[in-house]
XYZ file of C-alpha atoms in Angstrom:
517
model
C -0.225 -0.319 0.070
C 1.398 3.512 -0.273
C 0.736 6.599 1.777
C 0.728 10.071 0.644
C 1.443 11.205 3.682
C 3.878 10.272 6.719
C 0.666 11.335 9.357
C -1.194 8.544 7.039
C 1.456 6.228 6.410
C 2.447 6.376 10.664
C -1.408 6.030 11.382
C -1.437 3.295 9.593
C 0.201 1.723 11.951
C -1.165 2.122 14.739
C -4.267 1.162 13.849
C -3.292 -2.422 12.008
C -4.742 -6.215 13.938
C -2.278 -7.022 16.370
C -0.263 -10.199 15.062
C -0.847 -12.844 17.981
C 0.467 -15.830 15.339
C 3.802 -12.924 16.078
C 6.502 -13.740 18.943
C 4.957 -9.961 20.200
C 4.773 -7.373 20.126
C 6.275 -3.753 17.253
C 7.934 -1.341 19.677
C 6.505 1.339 21.176
C 8.289 3.532 18.407
C 6.930 1.431 15.522
C 4.725 0.959 16.622
C 3.411 4.441 16.970
C 5.927 6.728 16.545
C 6.846 6.787 19.517
C 9.831 9.635 21.033
C 10.928 9.908 25.257
C 13.196 13.187 24.057
C 10.588 17.361 23.119
C 10.737 20.194 24.575
C 8.410 23.483 23.454
C 4.660 23.732 22.992
C 1.768 20.305 23.444
C 0.400 21.987 20.541
C 4.502 21.820 18.544
C 3.783 17.903 19.615
C 0.568 17.688 18.279
C 1.768 19.306 14.583
C 4.641 17.637 14.637
C 2.841 14.341 14.424
C 0.376 14.843 12.751
C 2.252 16.133 9.633
C 4.880 12.858 10.218
C 7.567 15.352 11.651
C 7.828 13.626 15.384
C 11.580 12.400 15.665
C 13.602 11.067 18.191
C 17.441 12.023 19.242
C 19.790 10.732 21.451
C 20.518 12.245 24.742
C 24.759 12.365 24.995
C 24.075 12.214 29.095
C 21.584 10.430 30.331
C 21.472 9.955 33.837
C 18.276 7.274 34.028
C 16.136 5.617 31.900
C 13.317 2.712 31.900
C 13.608 -0.694 31.662
C 10.807 -2.572 30.453
C 11.394 -5.675 32.591
C 12.672 -3.631 35.240
C 10.452 -1.235 36.068
C 7.190 -2.934 34.635
C 7.944 -6.893 34.929
C 9.164 -7.574 37.356
C 6.772 -5.819 39.807
C 3.561 -6.599 38.154
C 4.024 -10.156 36.898
C 4.518 -12.050 40.184
C 1.779 -11.126 42.423
C -0.769 -13.176 39.093
C -2.239 -16.090 41.637
C -1.456 -19.623 40.442
C 1.088 -18.099 38.835
C 5.666 -18.867 39.145
C 6.922 -16.386 37.621
C 10.893 -17.510 35.409
C 13.522 -14.458 35.311
C 15.327 -16.172 32.404
C 18.147 -12.964 33.246
C 20.940 -11.953 35.498
C 20.241 -12.973 39.473
C 20.759 -8.675 39.508
C 17.588 -8.689 36.888
C 14.920 -10.064 39.146
C 16.197 -8.158 42.487
C 13.761 -5.205 42.150
C 10.690 -8.138 42.880
C 12.356 -8.077 46.739
C 11.553 -4.543 47.062
C 8.055 -5.568 46.130
C 6.941 -8.030 48.202
C 7.521 -6.380 51.235
C 5.774 -2.859 49.597
C 3.029 -5.591 48.359
C 2.445 -7.560 52.549
C 2.165 -3.835 53.924
C -1.672 -4.414 52.569
C -3.932 -4.692 55.428
C -5.996 -8.694 55.348
C -8.686 -6.675 56.117
C -8.434 -3.978 52.532
C -8.620 -7.336 50.826
C -5.320 -8.366 50.434
C -5.062 -12.472 49.794
C -3.957 -13.454 53.085
C -2.277 -16.510 51.593
C -0.019 -14.016 49.289
C 3.345 -14.464 48.145
C 5.325 -14.674 44.543
C 6.819 -17.245 43.197
C 9.532 -15.911 41.689
C 12.683 -17.596 40.132
C 16.259 -17.150 38.221
C 18.419 -18.728 35.815
C 20.731 -16.806 37.118
C 22.559 -16.162 33.443
C 27.089 -15.878 34.474
C 29.691 -15.528 31.339
C 29.826 -19.056 30.374
C 25.363 -19.000 29.427
C 26.165 -15.380 27.343
C 28.661 -17.531 25.535
C 27.262 -20.877 24.462
C 23.606 -19.944 25.280
C 20.853 -20.804 28.480
C 18.101 -23.306 26.550
C 18.854 -26.364 28.699
C 18.666 -23.930 31.787
C 15.728 -22.452 30.999
C 14.087 -25.691 30.621
C 15.715 -27.042 34.203
C 13.327 -23.743 35.332
C 10.539 -25.033 34.004
C 10.195 -27.562 35.176
C 11.896 -27.473 38.108
C 9.242 -23.867 38.921
C 5.901 -26.667 38.218
C 7.917 -29.218 40.661
C 7.942 -26.030 43.488
C 5.261 -24.383 43.704
C 2.183 -25.789 40.724
C 1.174 -23.309 39.309
C -1.141 -22.698 36.165
C 0.441 -20.597 34.832
C 3.727 -20.135 33.826
C 5.285 -16.575 32.966
C 8.650 -16.716 31.428
C 10.803 -12.913 30.933
C 13.612 -12.421 28.850
C 15.675 -9.824 29.341
C 18.664 -7.593 27.332
C 20.518 -10.659 28.119
C 19.062 -12.823 26.084
C 17.596 -10.684 23.863
C 20.931 -10.318 23.069
C 22.528 -13.928 22.314
C 19.240 -14.060 20.487
C 18.106 -17.422 22.865
C 15.590 -19.492 21.549
C 13.115 -18.675 24.292
C 9.900 -20.249 21.831
C 11.872 -23.718 20.893
C 12.979 -24.251 24.423
C 8.783 -24.059 25.657
C 7.819 -25.966 22.427
C 10.278 -28.773 24.286
C 8.495 -28.674 27.205
C 4.636 -27.171 27.224
C 3.585 -30.068 25.993
C 5.406 -32.316 30.165
C 4.486 -29.514 32.730
C 0.746 -28.551 33.236
C 1.273 -24.896 33.697
C 0.757 -23.666 30.971
C 4.088 -21.455 29.418
C 4.124 -17.552 28.953
C 7.039 -16.453 27.688
C 7.422 -12.790 26.885
C 9.692 -11.262 25.039
C 10.604 -7.728 27.707
C 13.794 -7.046 26.427
C 15.265 -4.226 28.043
C 17.442 -3.110 25.062
C 14.291 -3.472 22.533
C 13.239 0.059 23.311
C 13.690 3.200 24.072
C 9.340 3.018 25.963
C 8.679 1.436 29.513
C 5.771 1.195 26.976
C 6.896 -1.562 24.660
C 6.840 -4.056 27.575
C 2.821 -3.554 29.219
C 2.335 -4.790 25.177
C 4.886 -7.599 25.419
C 2.075 -9.077 27.645
C -0.514 -8.114 26.657
C 0.479 -10.142 23.822
C 1.642 -12.600 25.082
C -1.987 -12.959 27.824
C -3.750 -12.633 24.851
C -1.528 -14.472 22.783
C -1.158 -17.867 25.317
C -3.864 -17.417 27.885
C -6.854 -15.248 27.032
C -9.205 -18.037 26.135
C -13.106 -18.727 24.230
C -15.797 -16.908 25.907
C -17.529 -20.174 27.318
C -20.118 -17.260 27.881
C -21.030 -13.349 28.460
C -20.592 -11.972 31.658
C -22.354 -8.626 30.909
C -21.677 -7.023 34.232
C -18.627 -7.892 33.666
C -15.607 -4.982 32.923
C -11.831 -5.579 32.500
C -10.402 -2.690 34.503
C -5.870 -2.546 34.165
C -3.934 -0.591 36.276
C -1.044 1.039 35.883
C 1.660 0.208 38.862
C 1.093 3.847 40.378
C -3.584 3.691 41.115
C -3.011 2.106 44.659
C -5.125 -0.129 46.604
C -6.961 2.569 47.449
C -7.700 2.756 43.658
C -8.681 0.001 43.300
C -11.393 -0.296 47.028
C -13.025 3.265 44.930
C -13.848 1.470 41.383
C -14.663 -1.344 42.889
C -16.743 0.538 44.983
C -18.810 2.415 42.151
C -19.743 -0.845 39.753
C -20.268 -2.878 42.545
C -23.069 0.026 43.519
C -25.656 -0.654 39.350
C -23.900 -4.033 39.503
C -21.247 -4.043 37.697
C -17.579 -6.172 39.088
C -14.659 -5.040 38.514
C -12.178 -7.796 36.854
C -9.057 -6.418 37.931
C -5.389 -6.830 36.104
C -2.712 -7.815 36.753
C -1.742 -7.266 40.178
C -4.030 -10.591 42.727
C -5.707 -12.052 39.702
C -5.487 -14.974 38.988
C -5.285 -16.841 36.215
C -9.366 -17.081 35.479
C -9.460 -13.785 35.549
C -6.609 -13.030 32.602
C -8.523 -16.736 30.954
C -11.697 -14.468 30.897
C -10.452 -11.032 29.626
C -12.383 -12.225 26.470
C -16.521 -12.681 28.984
C -15.892 -9.701 30.075
C -18.983 -6.822 28.007
C -16.938 -3.576 28.505
C -12.179 -2.869 28.685
C -11.949 0.498 30.746
C -8.977 2.276 30.742
C -7.049 3.366 34.392
C -4.166 4.488 32.008
C -5.631 4.285 28.104
C -2.025 3.895 26.803
C -1.161 0.885 29.525
C -4.458 -0.591 28.037
C -4.228 -0.095 24.807
C -2.418 -3.138 22.951
C -5.002 -5.345 24.981
C -7.978 -3.282 23.887
C -7.720 -3.066 21.128
C -6.784 -7.079 21.294
C -9.552 -8.093 23.200
C -12.170 -6.848 20.332
C -9.952 -7.525 17.644
C -9.950 -11.568 18.499
C -13.258 -11.861 20.738
C -15.430 -9.094 20.168
C -14.688 -7.016 23.767
C -15.624 -3.642 23.125
C -13.754 -0.826 24.696
C -13.166 2.965 25.188
C -9.801 5.185 26.297
C -10.421 7.819 27.472
C -11.240 9.063 29.958
C -9.506 7.549 32.726
C -11.406 8.518 35.740
C -10.100 10.889 38.189
C -11.617 13.791 39.020
C -15.144 14.098 39.178
C -15.679 15.409 35.478
C -13.712 12.104 34.005
C -15.124 10.026 36.457
C -18.642 11.022 35.495
C -17.716 10.191 31.332
C -15.574 6.806 32.489
C -18.768 5.411 34.856
C -21.437 6.782 31.844
C -18.558 4.741 29.035
C -18.800 2.346 30.982
C -23.342 2.076 31.830
C -23.448 2.193 27.280
C -22.118 -0.850 27.478
C -23.257 -2.691 30.176
C -26.889 -1.391 29.363
C -26.435 0.077 32.858
C -26.877 3.764 32.240
C -30.240 5.111 34.062
C -28.877 3.641 37.350
C -25.425 4.668 35.947
C -26.958 8.553 36.059
C -28.577 8.088 39.976
C -25.443 6.640 40.877
C -23.902 10.112 39.255
C -26.283 11.845 40.837
C -25.964 10.528 44.829
C -22.005 10.224 44.626
C -21.703 14.380 43.780
C -23.964 15.543 46.426
C -21.829 13.294 48.571
C -18.437 14.519 47.313
C -19.601 18.313 44.444
C -19.699 20.282 48.112
C -16.147 18.451 48.954
C -14.334 19.284 45.403
C -16.135 23.020 45.686
C -13.752 23.934 49.188
C -10.950 22.625 48.113
C -11.452 24.385 44.936
C -12.171 27.219 47.173
C -9.083 27.170 49.490
C -6.837 27.164 45.873
C -9.280 30.884 44.913
C -8.650 32.323 49.048
C -4.394 31.416 48.081
C -4.882 32.522 44.976
C -6.731 35.954 45.263
C -3.767 36.304 48.235
C -0.625 35.740 45.806
C -2.696 37.378 42.930
C -2.578 34.528 40.064
C -4.180 31.355 40.076
C -1.810 28.877 41.642
C 0.180 26.841 39.454
C 1.630 23.489 39.614
C 4.281 20.989 37.587
C 2.925 17.909 37.444
C 5.648 14.428 36.257
C 3.475 12.638 34.040
C 3.037 9.424 32.542
C 1.676 9.713 29.426
C -2.358 8.660 31.046
C -1.254 10.741 33.639
C -1.382 13.385 31.511
C -3.984 13.096 30.099
C -5.995 12.700 32.913
C -4.473 16.008 36.112
C -3.864 18.024 33.064
C -7.829 18.471 33.386
C -8.176 17.861 36.831
C -5.727 20.292 38.420
C -8.142 22.888 35.674
C -10.777 21.986 37.698
C -9.551 22.800 41.142
C -8.685 25.979 39.598
C -5.051 25.419 39.387
C -2.475 27.201 36.346
C -0.553 24.049 34.560
C 1.875 26.263 32.454
C 3.960 23.060 31.800
C 3.931 19.565 31.994
C 6.149 16.140 32.352
C 5.838 13.772 30.363
C 6.996 10.180 30.441
C 7.622 8.862 27.298
C 4.753 9.918 24.341
C 3.625 8.037 21.274
C 1.240 8.905 18.652
C -1.517 5.613 20.593
C -2.825 9.350 22.181
C -2.566 12.127 19.536
C -6.790 12.582 19.133
C -7.535 13.053 23.891
C -2.866 15.326 23.437
C -5.626 17.153 21.681
C -8.849 17.295 23.556
C -6.495 18.405 26.601
C -5.219 21.454 24.881
C -8.798 22.666 23.871
C -9.702 21.802 27.274
C -7.064 23.699 29.291
C -5.541 25.861 26.901
C -1.907 25.588 25.183
C 1.842 24.597 27.725
C 4.741 23.483 27.397
C 5.245 19.520 27.468
C 8.993 18.696 28.704
C 9.062 14.624 27.364
C 11.686 13.138 29.658
C 12.343 9.769 30.645
C 13.219 10.148 34.286
C 16.187 12.423 34.084
C 15.991 14.329 36.531
C 18.543 17.207 35.712
C 16.041 17.993 32.743
C 13.212 18.295 35.187
C 14.754 20.253 37.492
C 15.588 22.971 35.100
C 12.221 23.208 34.225
C 11.617 23.020 37.728
C 13.634 26.225 38.553
C 13.226 28.012 36.280
C 9.345 28.028 35.604
C 8.972 27.822 39.579
C 5.194 26.840 39.999
C 3.967 27.087 43.524
C 3.937 23.834 43.416
C 6.570 20.917 41.860
C 4.844 16.753 41.415
C 7.368 13.884 41.186
C 7.469 10.501 40.995
C 10.122 8.148 42.807
C 12.038 7.198 40.073
C 12.890 10.598 38.715
C 13.855 12.638 41.649
C 15.878 16.044 41.368
C 12.743 19.175 42.663
C 12.677 18.412 46.114
C 15.295 21.130 46.701
C 13.462 24.160 47.037
C 11.230 26.380 49.147
C 8.348 26.353 47.849
C 5.103 23.581 47.435
C 6.702 19.215 46.327
C 5.714 16.149 47.205
C 5.130 12.723 45.115
C 2.650 12.663 42.197
C 1.147 9.140 42.746
C 1.611 6.629 45.303
C 2.520 2.319 44.525
C 0.422 0.068 44.529
C 0.729 -1.107 48.367
C 0.164 2.218 49.507
C -3.452 1.149 51.865
C -4.114 4.951 53.191
C -7.462 6.573 52.397
C -5.140 9.961 51.573
C -3.476 7.705 48.819
C -6.861 7.306 47.311
C -6.405 9.222 43.082
C -9.470 7.399 41.632
C -12.973 8.053 41.090
C -14.655 10.674 44.138
C -13.137 9.539 46.868
C -10.110 9.826 44.657
C -10.618 13.877 43.262
C -11.715 14.642 46.850
C -8.341 13.501 48.502
C -5.556 13.181 45.750
C -7.356 17.129 46.253
C -6.369 17.674 49.649
C -2.735 15.712 49.052
C -2.343 18.647 47.094
C -3.468 21.535 49.182
C -1.735 19.939 52.140
C 2.039 19.935 49.890
C 1.681 23.739 49.130
C 0.468 24.446 52.874
C 3.553 22.380 54.812
C 6.711 23.800 53.066
C 9.252 22.031 56.455
C 10.114 19.338 55.602
C 11.385 21.977 52.028
C 13.455 24.172 53.851
C 15.002 21.428 55.849
C 16.447 19.788 52.153
C 16.760 23.908 51.309
C 19.081 24.209 54.203
C 21.026 21.037 55.246
C 21.742 19.905 51.940
C 23.917 20.243 49.241
C 22.797 21.482 45.720
C 22.462 18.866 43.440
C 23.161 20.476 39.856
C 25.900 24.286 39.740
C 24.102 27.200 38.454
C 24.973 27.274 34.983
C 23.182 23.963 34.888
C 20.284 25.920 35.843
C 21.110 29.163 33.435
C 21.131 27.372 29.961
C 18.447 27.971 27.786
C 16.392 24.849 27.231
C 16.195 21.697 29.813
C 17.503 19.244 27.112
C 21.122 20.537 26.286
C 22.299 17.309 26.110
C 19.969 16.322 23.166
C 22.033 15.233 19.883
C 20.200 17.503 17.034
C 21.034 14.253 14.674
C 18.700 11.316 14.754
């Protein structure tokens, strides 16, 4: 097929059918022209993306990067109940699973954490000899050992940079072993070197789930809603989603954390797939519709009052619950809207004292960018700029909608580059800056600073961000961070600066970006 413009070619690329005959998905750079470096107006990024001129660039200096295996899969797949995970990797690639084991154990059983929960994972501990001669036999032995130790219903194999570089025949090993073990073997190609965008890890996982685990539906469950959630949505978000859907007679199939293998197998039986993060859910949603006719919508996520209203209405449309949803929205508004108005009134009072709106700078993933910019606007906050870990054309239409709603803003696309984040924070000097646990670099300032999200293991009500309870909880969280600056003052007084003054005098945070493709 011949395309007259680059835009048409790019659109066809990421809209084409998901090919489950392949071992894995294309990466986000191939699939949706993904990038991880940009600074300028959001409208400028949109214009470049639509014209097909958006390009990725190298950094001459980088502090860190995202790993598809370690950042995403090692902390998610291991929680699936009835499954075991094998890291086909050097031992260090599995190290983060240790910390998250303890993090998840911090969730009280009374809040719904499975009482007998534990992580079942192993590593093949690849060494120099394995790199030279291959480690297919080592992987086979690990699969047999996982079956013997845990008797799981599924065994996930997570690949690594090492297996990708040496070209390990994962599918060959699986084909040899599968007839001799009861568990369904699910190879996930999440080599960190294959993509600069961690979303490729999301897609690789969902490709494997669709290819190896999801079954043809025995029946359609008209009250079942697939809700795939990010690691950065907390346990309280999970409870809020269950509460809202339960009030209209619907059940949330929450995946992947703490889901059972059966829940993944039954994804095809749901009435609809609803997003908490559109960029995270995209590949799964498209695959379920393509293979099994499960409808989906991509936007909006349920953050803020207005977006939660629309999220519920979309679900109501696909489940035949529109009347019940409207009644729910009316009922919830009576409880939560006065509380939201009280928070906004306090922000307005502070704005009146300072003579301008309270400004906030958020460090966001793609999905959170789409969700939080309208939420900040709902609170009466100004957002002169935002940061996103990366960008791809899957959210192009939605980003246009956000710009139309809240106005244009500066956008820094930046994957875990703390110096770039610190640069834009220092030069814009917002009243409130937000960061994530993986990024850092912007806390040393006298004005308000706080985290942009908690992690799944945070069980406290004030960590909620989704739904109506989340709108109020996070609004109060931001208000508290704006007012309470004792921690910032202590850091400013007691710690050395992370960067020298010359860095902040540069006109562009992308000082180290190479101009060549």
